JSON list of C-alpha atoms in Angstrom, two decimals:
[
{"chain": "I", "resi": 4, "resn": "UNK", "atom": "CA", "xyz": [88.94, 58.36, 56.83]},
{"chain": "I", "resi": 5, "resn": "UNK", "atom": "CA", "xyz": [87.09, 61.22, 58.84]},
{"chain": "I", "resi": 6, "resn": "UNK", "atom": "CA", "xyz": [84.27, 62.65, 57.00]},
{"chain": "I", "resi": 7, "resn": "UNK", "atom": "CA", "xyz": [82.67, 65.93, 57.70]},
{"chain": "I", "resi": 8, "resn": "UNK", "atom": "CA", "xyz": [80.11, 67.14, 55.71]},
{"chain": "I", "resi": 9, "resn": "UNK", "atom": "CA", "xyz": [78.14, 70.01, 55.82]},
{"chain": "I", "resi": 10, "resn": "UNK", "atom": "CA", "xyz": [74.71, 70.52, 54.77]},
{"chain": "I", "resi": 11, "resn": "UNK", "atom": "CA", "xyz": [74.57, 72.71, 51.47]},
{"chain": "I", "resi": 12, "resn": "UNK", "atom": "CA", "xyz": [77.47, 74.04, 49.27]},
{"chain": "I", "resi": 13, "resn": "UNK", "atom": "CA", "xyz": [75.77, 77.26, 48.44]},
{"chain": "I", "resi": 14, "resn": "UNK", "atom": "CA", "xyz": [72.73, 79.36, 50.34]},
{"chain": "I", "resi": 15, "resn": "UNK", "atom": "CA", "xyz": [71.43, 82.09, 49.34]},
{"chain": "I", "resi": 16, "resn": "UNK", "atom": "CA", "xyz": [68.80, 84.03, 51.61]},
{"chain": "I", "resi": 17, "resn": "UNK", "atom": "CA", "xyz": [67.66, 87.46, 52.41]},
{"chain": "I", "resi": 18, "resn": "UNK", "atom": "CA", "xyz": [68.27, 90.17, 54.85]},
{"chain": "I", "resi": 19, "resn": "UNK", "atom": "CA", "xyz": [65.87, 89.10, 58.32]},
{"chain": "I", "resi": 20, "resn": "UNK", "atom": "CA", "xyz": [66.19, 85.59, 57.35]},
{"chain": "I", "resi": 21, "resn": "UNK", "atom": "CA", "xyz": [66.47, 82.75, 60.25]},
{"chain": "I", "resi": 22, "resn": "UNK", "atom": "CA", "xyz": [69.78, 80.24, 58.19]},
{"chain": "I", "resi": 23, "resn": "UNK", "atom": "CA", "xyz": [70.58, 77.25, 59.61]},
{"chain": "I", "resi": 24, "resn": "UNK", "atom": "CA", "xyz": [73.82, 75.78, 58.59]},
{"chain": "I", "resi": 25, "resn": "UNK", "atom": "CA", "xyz": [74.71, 72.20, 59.70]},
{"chain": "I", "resi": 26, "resn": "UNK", "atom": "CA", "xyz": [77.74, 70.45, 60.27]},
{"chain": "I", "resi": 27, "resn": "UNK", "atom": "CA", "xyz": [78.27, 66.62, 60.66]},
{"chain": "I", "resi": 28, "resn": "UNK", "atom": "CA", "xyz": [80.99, 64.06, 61.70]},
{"chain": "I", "resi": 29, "resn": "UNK", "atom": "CA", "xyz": [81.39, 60.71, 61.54]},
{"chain": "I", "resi": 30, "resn": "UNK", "atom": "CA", "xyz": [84.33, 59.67, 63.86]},
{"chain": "I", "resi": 31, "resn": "UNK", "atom": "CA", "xyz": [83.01, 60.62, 67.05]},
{"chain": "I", "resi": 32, "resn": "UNK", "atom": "CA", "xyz": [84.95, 63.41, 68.02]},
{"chain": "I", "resi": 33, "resn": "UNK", "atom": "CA", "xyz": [84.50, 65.70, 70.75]},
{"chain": "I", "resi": 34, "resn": "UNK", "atom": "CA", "xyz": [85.65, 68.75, 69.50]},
{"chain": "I", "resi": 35, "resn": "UNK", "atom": "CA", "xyz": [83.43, 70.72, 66.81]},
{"chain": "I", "resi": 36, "resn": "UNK", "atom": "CA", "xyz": [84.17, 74.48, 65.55]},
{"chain": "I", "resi": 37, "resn": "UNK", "atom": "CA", "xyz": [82.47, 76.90, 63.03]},
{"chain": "I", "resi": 38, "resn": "UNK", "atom": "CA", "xyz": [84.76, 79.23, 61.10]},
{"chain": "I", "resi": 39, "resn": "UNK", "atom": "CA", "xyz": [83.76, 82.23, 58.38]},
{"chain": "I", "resi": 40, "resn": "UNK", "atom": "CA", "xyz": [86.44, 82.62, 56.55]},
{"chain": "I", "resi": 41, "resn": "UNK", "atom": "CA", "xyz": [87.23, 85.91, 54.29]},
{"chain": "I", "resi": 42, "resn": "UNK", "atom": "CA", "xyz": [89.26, 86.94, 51.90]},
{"chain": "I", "resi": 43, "resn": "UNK", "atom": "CA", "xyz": [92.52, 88.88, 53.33]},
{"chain": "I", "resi": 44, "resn": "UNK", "atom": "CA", "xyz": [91.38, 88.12, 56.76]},
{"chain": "I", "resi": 45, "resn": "UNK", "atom": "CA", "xyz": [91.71, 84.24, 57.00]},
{"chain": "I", "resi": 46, "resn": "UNK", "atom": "CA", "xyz": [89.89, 81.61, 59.17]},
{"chain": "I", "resi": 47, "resn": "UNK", "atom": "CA", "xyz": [88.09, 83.77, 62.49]},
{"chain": "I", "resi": 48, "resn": "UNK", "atom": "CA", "xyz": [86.35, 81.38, 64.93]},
{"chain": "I", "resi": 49, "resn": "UNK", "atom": "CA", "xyz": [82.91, 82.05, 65.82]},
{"chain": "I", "resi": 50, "resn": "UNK", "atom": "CA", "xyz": [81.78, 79.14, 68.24]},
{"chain": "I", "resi": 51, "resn": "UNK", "atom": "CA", "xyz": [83.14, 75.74, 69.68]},
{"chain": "I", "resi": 52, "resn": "UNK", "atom": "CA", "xyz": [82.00, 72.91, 71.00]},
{"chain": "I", "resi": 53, "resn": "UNK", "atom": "CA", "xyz": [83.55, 70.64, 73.17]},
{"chain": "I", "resi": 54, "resn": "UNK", "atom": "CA", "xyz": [80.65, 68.08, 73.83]},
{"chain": "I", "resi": 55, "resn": "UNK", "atom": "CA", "xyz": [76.83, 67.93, 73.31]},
{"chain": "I", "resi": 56, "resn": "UNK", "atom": "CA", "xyz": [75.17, 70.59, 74.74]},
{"chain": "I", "resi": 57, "resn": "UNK", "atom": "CA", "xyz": [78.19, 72.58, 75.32]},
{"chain": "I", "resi": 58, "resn": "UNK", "atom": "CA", "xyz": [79.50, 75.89, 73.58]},
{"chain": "I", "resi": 59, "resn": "UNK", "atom": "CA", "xyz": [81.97, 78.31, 73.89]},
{"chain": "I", "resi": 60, "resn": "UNK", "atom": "CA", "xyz": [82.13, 81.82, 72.03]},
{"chain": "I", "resi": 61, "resn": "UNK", "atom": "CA", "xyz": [85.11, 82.18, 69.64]},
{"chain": "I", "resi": 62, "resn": "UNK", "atom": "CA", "xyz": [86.68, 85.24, 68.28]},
{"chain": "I", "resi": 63, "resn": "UNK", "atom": "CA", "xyz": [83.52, 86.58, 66.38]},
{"chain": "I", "resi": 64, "resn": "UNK", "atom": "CA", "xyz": [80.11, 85.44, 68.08]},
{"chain": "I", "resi": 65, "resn": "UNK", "atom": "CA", "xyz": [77.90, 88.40, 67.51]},
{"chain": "I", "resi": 66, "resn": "UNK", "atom": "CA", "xyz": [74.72, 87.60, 65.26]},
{"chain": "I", "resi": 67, "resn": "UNK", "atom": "CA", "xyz": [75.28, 84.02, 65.80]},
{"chain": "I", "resi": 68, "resn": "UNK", "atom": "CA", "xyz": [74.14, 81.12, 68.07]},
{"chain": "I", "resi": 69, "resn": "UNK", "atom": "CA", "xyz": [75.28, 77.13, 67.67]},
{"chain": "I", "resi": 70, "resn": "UNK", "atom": "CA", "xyz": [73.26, 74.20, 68.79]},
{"chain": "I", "resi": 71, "resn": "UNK", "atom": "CA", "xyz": [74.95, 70.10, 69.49]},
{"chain": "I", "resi": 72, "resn": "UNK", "atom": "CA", "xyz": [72.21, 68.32, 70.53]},
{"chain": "I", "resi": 73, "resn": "UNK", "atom": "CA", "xyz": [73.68, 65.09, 68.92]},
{"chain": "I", "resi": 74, "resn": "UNK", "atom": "CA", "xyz": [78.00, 64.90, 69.58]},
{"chain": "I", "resi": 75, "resn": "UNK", "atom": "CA", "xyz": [77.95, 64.21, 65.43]},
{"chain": "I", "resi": 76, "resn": "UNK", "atom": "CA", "xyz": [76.01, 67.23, 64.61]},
{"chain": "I", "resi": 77, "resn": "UNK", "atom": "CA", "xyz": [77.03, 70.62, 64.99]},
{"chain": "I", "resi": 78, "resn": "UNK", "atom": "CA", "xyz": [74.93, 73.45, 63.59]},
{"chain": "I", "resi": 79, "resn": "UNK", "atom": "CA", "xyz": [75.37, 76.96, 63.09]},
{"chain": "I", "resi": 80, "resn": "UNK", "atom": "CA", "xyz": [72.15, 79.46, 63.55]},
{"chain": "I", "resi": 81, "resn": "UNK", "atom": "CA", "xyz": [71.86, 82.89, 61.66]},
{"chain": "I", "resi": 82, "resn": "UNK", "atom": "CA", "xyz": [69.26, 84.47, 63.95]},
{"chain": "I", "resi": 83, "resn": "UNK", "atom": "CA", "xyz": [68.66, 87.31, 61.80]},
{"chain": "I", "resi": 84, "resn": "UNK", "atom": "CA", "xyz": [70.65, 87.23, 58.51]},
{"chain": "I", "resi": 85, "resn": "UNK", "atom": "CA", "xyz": [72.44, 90.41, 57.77]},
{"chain": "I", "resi": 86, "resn": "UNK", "atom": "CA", "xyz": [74.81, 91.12, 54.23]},
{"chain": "I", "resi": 87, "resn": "UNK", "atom": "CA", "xyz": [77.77, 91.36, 56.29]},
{"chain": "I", "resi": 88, "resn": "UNK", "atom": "CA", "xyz": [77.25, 87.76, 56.61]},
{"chain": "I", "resi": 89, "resn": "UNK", "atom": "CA", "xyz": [78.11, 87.02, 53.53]},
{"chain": "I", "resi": 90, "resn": "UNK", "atom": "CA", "xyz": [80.98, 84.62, 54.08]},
{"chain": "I", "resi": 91, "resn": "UNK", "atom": "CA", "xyz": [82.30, 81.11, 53.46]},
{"chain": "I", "resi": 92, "resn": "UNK", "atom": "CA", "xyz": [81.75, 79.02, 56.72]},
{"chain": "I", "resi": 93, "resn": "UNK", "atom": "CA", "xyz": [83.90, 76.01, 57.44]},
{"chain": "I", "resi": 94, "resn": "UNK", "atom": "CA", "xyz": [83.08, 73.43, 59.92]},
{"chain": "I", "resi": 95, "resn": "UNK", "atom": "CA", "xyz": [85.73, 71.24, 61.50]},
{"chain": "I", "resi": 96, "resn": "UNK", "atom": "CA", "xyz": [86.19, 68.70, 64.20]},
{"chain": "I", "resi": 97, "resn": "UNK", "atom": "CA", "xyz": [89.05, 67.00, 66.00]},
{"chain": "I", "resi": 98, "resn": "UNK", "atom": "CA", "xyz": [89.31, 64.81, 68.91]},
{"chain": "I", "resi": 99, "resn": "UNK", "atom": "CA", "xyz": [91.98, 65.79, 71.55]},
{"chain": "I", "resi": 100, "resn": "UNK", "atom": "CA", "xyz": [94.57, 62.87, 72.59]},
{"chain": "I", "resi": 101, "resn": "UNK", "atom": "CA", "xyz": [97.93, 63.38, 74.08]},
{"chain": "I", "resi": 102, "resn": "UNK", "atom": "CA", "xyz": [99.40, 65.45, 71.93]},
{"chain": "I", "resi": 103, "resn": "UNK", "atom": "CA", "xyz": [96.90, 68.38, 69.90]},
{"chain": "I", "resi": 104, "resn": "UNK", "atom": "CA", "xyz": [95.17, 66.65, 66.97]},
{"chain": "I", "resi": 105, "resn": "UNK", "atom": "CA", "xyz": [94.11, 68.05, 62.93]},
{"chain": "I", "resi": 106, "resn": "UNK", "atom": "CA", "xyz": [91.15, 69.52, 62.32]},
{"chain": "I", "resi": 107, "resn": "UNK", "atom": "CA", "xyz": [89.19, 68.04, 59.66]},
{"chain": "I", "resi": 108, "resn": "UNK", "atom": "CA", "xyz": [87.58, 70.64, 57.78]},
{"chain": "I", "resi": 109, "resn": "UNK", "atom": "CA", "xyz": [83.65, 70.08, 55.73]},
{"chain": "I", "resi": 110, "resn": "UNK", "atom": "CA", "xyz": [83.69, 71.51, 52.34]},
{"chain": "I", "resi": 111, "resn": "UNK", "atom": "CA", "xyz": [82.59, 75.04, 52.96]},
{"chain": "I", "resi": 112, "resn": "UNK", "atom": "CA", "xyz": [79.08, 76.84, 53.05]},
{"chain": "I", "resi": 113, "resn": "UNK", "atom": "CA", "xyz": [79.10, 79.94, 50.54]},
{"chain": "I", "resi": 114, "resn": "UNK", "atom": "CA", "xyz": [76.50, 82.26, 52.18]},
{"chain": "I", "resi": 115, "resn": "UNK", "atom": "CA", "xyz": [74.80, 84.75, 50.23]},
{"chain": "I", "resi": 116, "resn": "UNK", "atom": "CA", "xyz": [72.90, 87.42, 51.99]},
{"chain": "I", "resi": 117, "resn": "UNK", "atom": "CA", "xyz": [71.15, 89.84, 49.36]},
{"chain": "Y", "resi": 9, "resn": "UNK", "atom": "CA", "xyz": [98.41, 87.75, 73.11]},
{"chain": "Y", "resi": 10, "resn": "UNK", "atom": "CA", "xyz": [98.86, 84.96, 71.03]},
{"chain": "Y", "resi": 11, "resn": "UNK", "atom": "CA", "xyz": [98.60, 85.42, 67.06]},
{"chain": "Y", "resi": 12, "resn": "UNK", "atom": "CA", "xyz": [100.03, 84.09, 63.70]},
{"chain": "Y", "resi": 13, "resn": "UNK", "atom": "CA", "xyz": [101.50, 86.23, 61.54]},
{"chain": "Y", "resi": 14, "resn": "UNK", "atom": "CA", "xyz": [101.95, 85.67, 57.40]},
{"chain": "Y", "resi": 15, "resn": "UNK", "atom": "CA", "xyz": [103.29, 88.78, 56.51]},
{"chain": "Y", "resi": 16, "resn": "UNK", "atom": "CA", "xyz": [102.47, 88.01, 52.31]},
{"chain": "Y", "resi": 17, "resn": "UNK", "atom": "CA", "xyz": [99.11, 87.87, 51.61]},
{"chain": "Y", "resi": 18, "resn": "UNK", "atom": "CA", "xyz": [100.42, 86.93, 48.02]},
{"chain": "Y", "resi": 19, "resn": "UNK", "atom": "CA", "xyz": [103.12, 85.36, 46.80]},
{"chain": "Y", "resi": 20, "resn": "UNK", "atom": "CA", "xyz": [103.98, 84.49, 43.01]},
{"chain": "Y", "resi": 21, "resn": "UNK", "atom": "CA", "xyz": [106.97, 82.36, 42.45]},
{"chain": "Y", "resi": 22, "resn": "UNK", "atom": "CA", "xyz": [108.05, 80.64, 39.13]},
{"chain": "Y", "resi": 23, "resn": "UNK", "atom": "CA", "xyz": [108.19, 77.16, 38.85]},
{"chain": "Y", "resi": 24, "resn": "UNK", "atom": "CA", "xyz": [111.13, 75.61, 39.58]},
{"chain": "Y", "resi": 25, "resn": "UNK", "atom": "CA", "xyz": [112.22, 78.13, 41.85]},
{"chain": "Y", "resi": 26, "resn": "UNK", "atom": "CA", "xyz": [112.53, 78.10, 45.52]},
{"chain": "Y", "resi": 27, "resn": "UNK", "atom": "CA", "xyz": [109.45, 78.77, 47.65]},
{"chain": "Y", "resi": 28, "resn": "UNK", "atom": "CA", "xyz": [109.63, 80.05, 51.49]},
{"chain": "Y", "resi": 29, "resn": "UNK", "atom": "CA", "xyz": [106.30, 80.75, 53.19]},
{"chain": "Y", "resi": 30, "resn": "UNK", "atom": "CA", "xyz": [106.94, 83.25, 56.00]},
{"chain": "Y", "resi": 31, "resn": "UNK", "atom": "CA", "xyz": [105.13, 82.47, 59.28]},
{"chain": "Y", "resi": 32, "resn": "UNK", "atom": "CA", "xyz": [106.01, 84.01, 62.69]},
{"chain": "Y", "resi": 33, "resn": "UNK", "atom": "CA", "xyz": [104.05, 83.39, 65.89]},
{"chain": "Y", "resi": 34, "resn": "UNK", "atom": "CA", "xyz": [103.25, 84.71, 69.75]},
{"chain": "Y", "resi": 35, "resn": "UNK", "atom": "CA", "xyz": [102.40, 82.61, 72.24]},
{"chain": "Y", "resi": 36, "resn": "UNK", "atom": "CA", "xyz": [103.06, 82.14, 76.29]},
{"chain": "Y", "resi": 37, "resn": "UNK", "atom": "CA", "xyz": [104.41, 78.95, 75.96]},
{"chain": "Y", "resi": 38, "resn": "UNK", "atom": "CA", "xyz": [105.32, 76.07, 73.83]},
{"chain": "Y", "resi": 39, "resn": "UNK", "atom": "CA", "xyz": [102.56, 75.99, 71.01]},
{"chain": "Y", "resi": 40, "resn": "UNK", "atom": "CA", "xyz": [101.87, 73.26, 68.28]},
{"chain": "Y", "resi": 41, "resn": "UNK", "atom": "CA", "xyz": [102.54, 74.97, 65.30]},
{"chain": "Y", "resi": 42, "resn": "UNK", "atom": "CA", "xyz": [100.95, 73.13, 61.44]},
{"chain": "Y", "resi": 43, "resn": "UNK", "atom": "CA", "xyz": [100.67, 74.57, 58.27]},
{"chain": "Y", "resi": 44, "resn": "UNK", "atom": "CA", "xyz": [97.15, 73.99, 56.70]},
{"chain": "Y", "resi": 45, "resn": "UNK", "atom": "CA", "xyz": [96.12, 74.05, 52.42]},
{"chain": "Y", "resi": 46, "resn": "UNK", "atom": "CA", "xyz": [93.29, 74.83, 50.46]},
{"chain": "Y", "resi": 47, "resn": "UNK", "atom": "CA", "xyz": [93.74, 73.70, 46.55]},
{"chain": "Y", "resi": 48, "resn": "UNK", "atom": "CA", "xyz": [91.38, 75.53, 44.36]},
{"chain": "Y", "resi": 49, "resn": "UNK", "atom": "CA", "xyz": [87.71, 73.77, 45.18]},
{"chain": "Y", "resi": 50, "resn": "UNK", "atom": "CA", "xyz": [89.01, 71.63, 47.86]},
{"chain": "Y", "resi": 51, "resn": "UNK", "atom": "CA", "xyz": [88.33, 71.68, 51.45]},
{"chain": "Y", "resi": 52, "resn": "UNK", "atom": "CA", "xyz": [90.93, 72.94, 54.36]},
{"chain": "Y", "resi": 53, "resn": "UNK", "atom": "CA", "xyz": [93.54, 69.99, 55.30]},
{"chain": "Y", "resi": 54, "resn": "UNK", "atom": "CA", "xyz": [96.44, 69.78, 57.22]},
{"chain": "Y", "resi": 55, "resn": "UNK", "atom": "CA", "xyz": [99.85, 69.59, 55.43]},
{"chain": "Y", "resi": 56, "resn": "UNK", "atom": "CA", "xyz": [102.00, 69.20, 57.90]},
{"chain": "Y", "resi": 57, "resn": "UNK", "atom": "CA", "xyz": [102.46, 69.94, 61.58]},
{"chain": "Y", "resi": 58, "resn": "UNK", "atom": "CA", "xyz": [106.23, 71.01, 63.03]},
{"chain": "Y", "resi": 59, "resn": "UNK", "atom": "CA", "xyz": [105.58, 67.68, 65.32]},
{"chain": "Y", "resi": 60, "resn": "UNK", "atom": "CA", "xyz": [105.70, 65.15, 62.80]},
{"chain": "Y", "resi": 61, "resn": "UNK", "atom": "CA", "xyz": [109.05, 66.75, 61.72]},
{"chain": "Y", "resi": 62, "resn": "UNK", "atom": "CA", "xyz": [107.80, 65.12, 58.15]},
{"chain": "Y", "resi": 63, "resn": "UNK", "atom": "CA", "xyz": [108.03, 66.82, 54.83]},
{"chain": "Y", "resi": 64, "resn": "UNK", "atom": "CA", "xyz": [105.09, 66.25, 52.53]},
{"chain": "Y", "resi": 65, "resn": "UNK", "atom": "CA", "xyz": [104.97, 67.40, 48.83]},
{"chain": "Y", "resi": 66, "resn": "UNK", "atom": "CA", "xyz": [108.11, 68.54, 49.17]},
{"chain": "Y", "resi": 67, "resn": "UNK", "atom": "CA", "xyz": [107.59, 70.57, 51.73]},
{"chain": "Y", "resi": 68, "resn": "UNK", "atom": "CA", "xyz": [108.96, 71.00, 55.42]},
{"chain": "Y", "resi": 69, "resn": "UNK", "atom": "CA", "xyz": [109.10, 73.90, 58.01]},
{"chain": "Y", "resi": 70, "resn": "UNK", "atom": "CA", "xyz": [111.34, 73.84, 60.93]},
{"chain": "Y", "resi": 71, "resn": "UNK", "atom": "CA", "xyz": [110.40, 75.53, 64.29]},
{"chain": "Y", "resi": 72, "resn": "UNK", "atom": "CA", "xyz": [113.12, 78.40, 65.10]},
{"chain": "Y", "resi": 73, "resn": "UNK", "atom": "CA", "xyz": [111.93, 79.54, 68.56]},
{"chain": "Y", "resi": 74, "resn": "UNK", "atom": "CA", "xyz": [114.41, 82.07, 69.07]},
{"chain": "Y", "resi": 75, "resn": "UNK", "atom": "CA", "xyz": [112.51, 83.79, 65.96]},
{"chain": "Y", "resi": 76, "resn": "UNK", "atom": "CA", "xyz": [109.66, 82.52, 67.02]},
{"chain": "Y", "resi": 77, "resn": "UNK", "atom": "CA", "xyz": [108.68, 81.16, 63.21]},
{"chain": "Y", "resi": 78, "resn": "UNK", "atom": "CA", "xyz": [107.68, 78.64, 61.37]},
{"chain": "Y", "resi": 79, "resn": "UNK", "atom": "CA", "xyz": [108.65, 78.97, 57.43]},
{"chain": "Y", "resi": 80, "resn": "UNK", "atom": "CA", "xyz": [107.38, 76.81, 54.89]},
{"chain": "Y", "resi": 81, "resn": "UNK", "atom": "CA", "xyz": [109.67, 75.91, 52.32]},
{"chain": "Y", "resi": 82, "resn": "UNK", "atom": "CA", "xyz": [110.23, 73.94, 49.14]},
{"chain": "Y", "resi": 83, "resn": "UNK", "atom": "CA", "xyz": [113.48, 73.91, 46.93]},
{"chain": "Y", "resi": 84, "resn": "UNK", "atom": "CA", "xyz": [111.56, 73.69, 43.66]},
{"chain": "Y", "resi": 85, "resn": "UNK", "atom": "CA", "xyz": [107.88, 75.05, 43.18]},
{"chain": "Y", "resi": 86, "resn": "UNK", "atom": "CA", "xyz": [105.62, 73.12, 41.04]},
{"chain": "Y", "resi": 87, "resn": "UNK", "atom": "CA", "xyz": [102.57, 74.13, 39.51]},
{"chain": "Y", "resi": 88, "resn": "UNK", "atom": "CA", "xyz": [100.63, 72.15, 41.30]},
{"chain": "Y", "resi": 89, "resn": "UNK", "atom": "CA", "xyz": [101.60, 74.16, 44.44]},
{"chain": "Y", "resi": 90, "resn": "UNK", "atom": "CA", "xyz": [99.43, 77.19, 43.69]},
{"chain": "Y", "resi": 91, "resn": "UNK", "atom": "CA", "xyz": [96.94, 77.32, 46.55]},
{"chain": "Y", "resi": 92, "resn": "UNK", "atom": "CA", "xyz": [96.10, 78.93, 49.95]},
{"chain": "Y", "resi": 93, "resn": "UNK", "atom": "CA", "xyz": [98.51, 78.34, 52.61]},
{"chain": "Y", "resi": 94, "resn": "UNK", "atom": "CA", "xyz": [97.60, 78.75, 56.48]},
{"chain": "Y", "resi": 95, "resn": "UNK", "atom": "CA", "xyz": [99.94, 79.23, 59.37]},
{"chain": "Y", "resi": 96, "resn": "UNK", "atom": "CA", "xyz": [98.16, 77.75, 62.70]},
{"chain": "Y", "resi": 97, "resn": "UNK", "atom": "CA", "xyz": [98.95, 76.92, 65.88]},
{"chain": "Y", "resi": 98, "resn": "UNK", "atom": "CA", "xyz": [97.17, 75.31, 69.46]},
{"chain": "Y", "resi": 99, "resn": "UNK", "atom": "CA", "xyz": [98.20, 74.94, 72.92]},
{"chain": "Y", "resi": 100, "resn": "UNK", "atom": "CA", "xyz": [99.25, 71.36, 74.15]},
{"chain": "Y", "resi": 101, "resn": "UNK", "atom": "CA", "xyz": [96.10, 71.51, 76.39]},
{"chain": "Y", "resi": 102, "resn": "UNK", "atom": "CA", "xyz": [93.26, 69.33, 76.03]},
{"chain": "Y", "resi": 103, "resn": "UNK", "atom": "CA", "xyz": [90.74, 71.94, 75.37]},
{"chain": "Y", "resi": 104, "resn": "UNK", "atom": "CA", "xyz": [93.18, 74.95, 73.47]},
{"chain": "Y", "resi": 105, "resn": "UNK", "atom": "CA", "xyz": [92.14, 76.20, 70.12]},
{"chain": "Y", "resi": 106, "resn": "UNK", "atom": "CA", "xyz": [93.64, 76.97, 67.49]},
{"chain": "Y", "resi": 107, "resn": "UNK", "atom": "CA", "xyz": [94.69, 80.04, 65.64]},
{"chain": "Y", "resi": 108, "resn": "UNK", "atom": "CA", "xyz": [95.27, 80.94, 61.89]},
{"chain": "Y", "resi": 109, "resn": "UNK", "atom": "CA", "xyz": [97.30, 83.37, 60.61]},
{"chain": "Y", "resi": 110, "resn": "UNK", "atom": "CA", "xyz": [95.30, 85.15, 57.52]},
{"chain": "Y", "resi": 111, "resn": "UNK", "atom": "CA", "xyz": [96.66, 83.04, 54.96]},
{"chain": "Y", "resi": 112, "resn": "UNK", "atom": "CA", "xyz": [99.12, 83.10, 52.19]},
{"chain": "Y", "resi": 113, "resn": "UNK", "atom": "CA", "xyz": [97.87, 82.85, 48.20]},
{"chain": "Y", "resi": 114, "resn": "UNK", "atom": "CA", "xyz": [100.93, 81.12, 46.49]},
{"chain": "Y", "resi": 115, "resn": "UNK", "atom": "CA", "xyz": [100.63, 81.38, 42.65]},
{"chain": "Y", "resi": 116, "resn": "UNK", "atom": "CA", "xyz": [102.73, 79.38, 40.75]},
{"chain": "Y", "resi": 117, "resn": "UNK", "atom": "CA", "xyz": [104.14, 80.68, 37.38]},
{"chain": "Y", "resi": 118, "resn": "UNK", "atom": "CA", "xyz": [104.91, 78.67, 34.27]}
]
């Protein structure tokens, strides 16, 4: 069973606050993605990563910045926290075979930015 | 451009009744089309993908390209059903993403 978890359930920080938010996999697949999602506007990709060291902007990128040093871990990097990053963030992963694969989705980070 | 559209954001059905969760899509090409759910306090998973041609729960969708959707649909709602319902679909390429629509909330009345 494919487990990703992700590193807190609930964060709470401040405006001008550096937030890490990590993501990790345990069936060694390739494919790693970071989504906020909001209420009335869905799931909006920020980055991807399609192996270590590698990262692609999604939809939404601005304010953020991703880091996959290790192909389990994926982490997410508020540079400079702002309240319109309040947000649940979901982490996912999937491995690509011959025909598209799931994502597994982690739990969820609920961000707080006062 | 390629999007997902769920025209409801809400939908409140009584139990027993029929439920039909409206998806419609645009894409250059032959997509992969799933639906995804979110129970209260649960994490995102996949229900069921238009692939599979399985119906789980209760529930199937059948791809009409010539609409271009991808309904959900179940002949008699249960409680159990109420949740957040996501329209998505990829590319058959290795490295495609994927794209949600903005969701459906489907509230199940006793």
């Amino acid at each position: 069973d494919v487990k990703v978890t992700q590193s807190s359930r609930y964060l709470v920080k401040r405006t001008g606050e550096k937030v890490f938010l990590e993501c990790v996999q345990d069936m060694d697949h390739e494919n790693m993605f970071w989504y906020r999602q909001d209420p009335g506007l869905g799931l909006r990709l920020i980055y991807f990563s399609y192996d270590v060291k590698m990262k692609e902007k999604g939809d939404i990128p601005e304010g953020y910045s991703v880091s996959r040093e290790k192909k389990e871990r994926f982490s997410l990097i508020l540079e400079s926290a702002s309240t319109n990053q309040t947000s649940m963030y979901l982490c996912a992963s999937t491995n690509p075979g011959t025909l598209p694969d799931t994502q597994y989705f982690g739990p969820g980070t609920r961000l707080t930015v006062l | 451009a390629q999007r997902v559209t769920q025209p409801e954001k809400l939908l409140s059905v009584f139990k027993g009744a029929p439920v039909e969760l409206k998806c419609n899509y645009s894409y250059s090409g032959s997509p992969e089309l799933f639906w995804y759910v979110q129970y209260s306090r649960q994490r995102l998973q996949l229900l069921l993908r238009h692939i599979s041609r399985e119906s789980i729960k209760g529930f199937t969708a059948d791809l009409n390209k010539g609409e271009t959707s991808f309904h959900l649909k179940k002949p008699f709602a249960q409680e159990e059903d109420s949740a957040m319902y996501y329209c998505a679909l990829t590319g058959r390429g290795r490295d495609d993403k994927i794209i949600f629509g903005k969701g459906t909330r489907l509230h199940i009345l006793p």
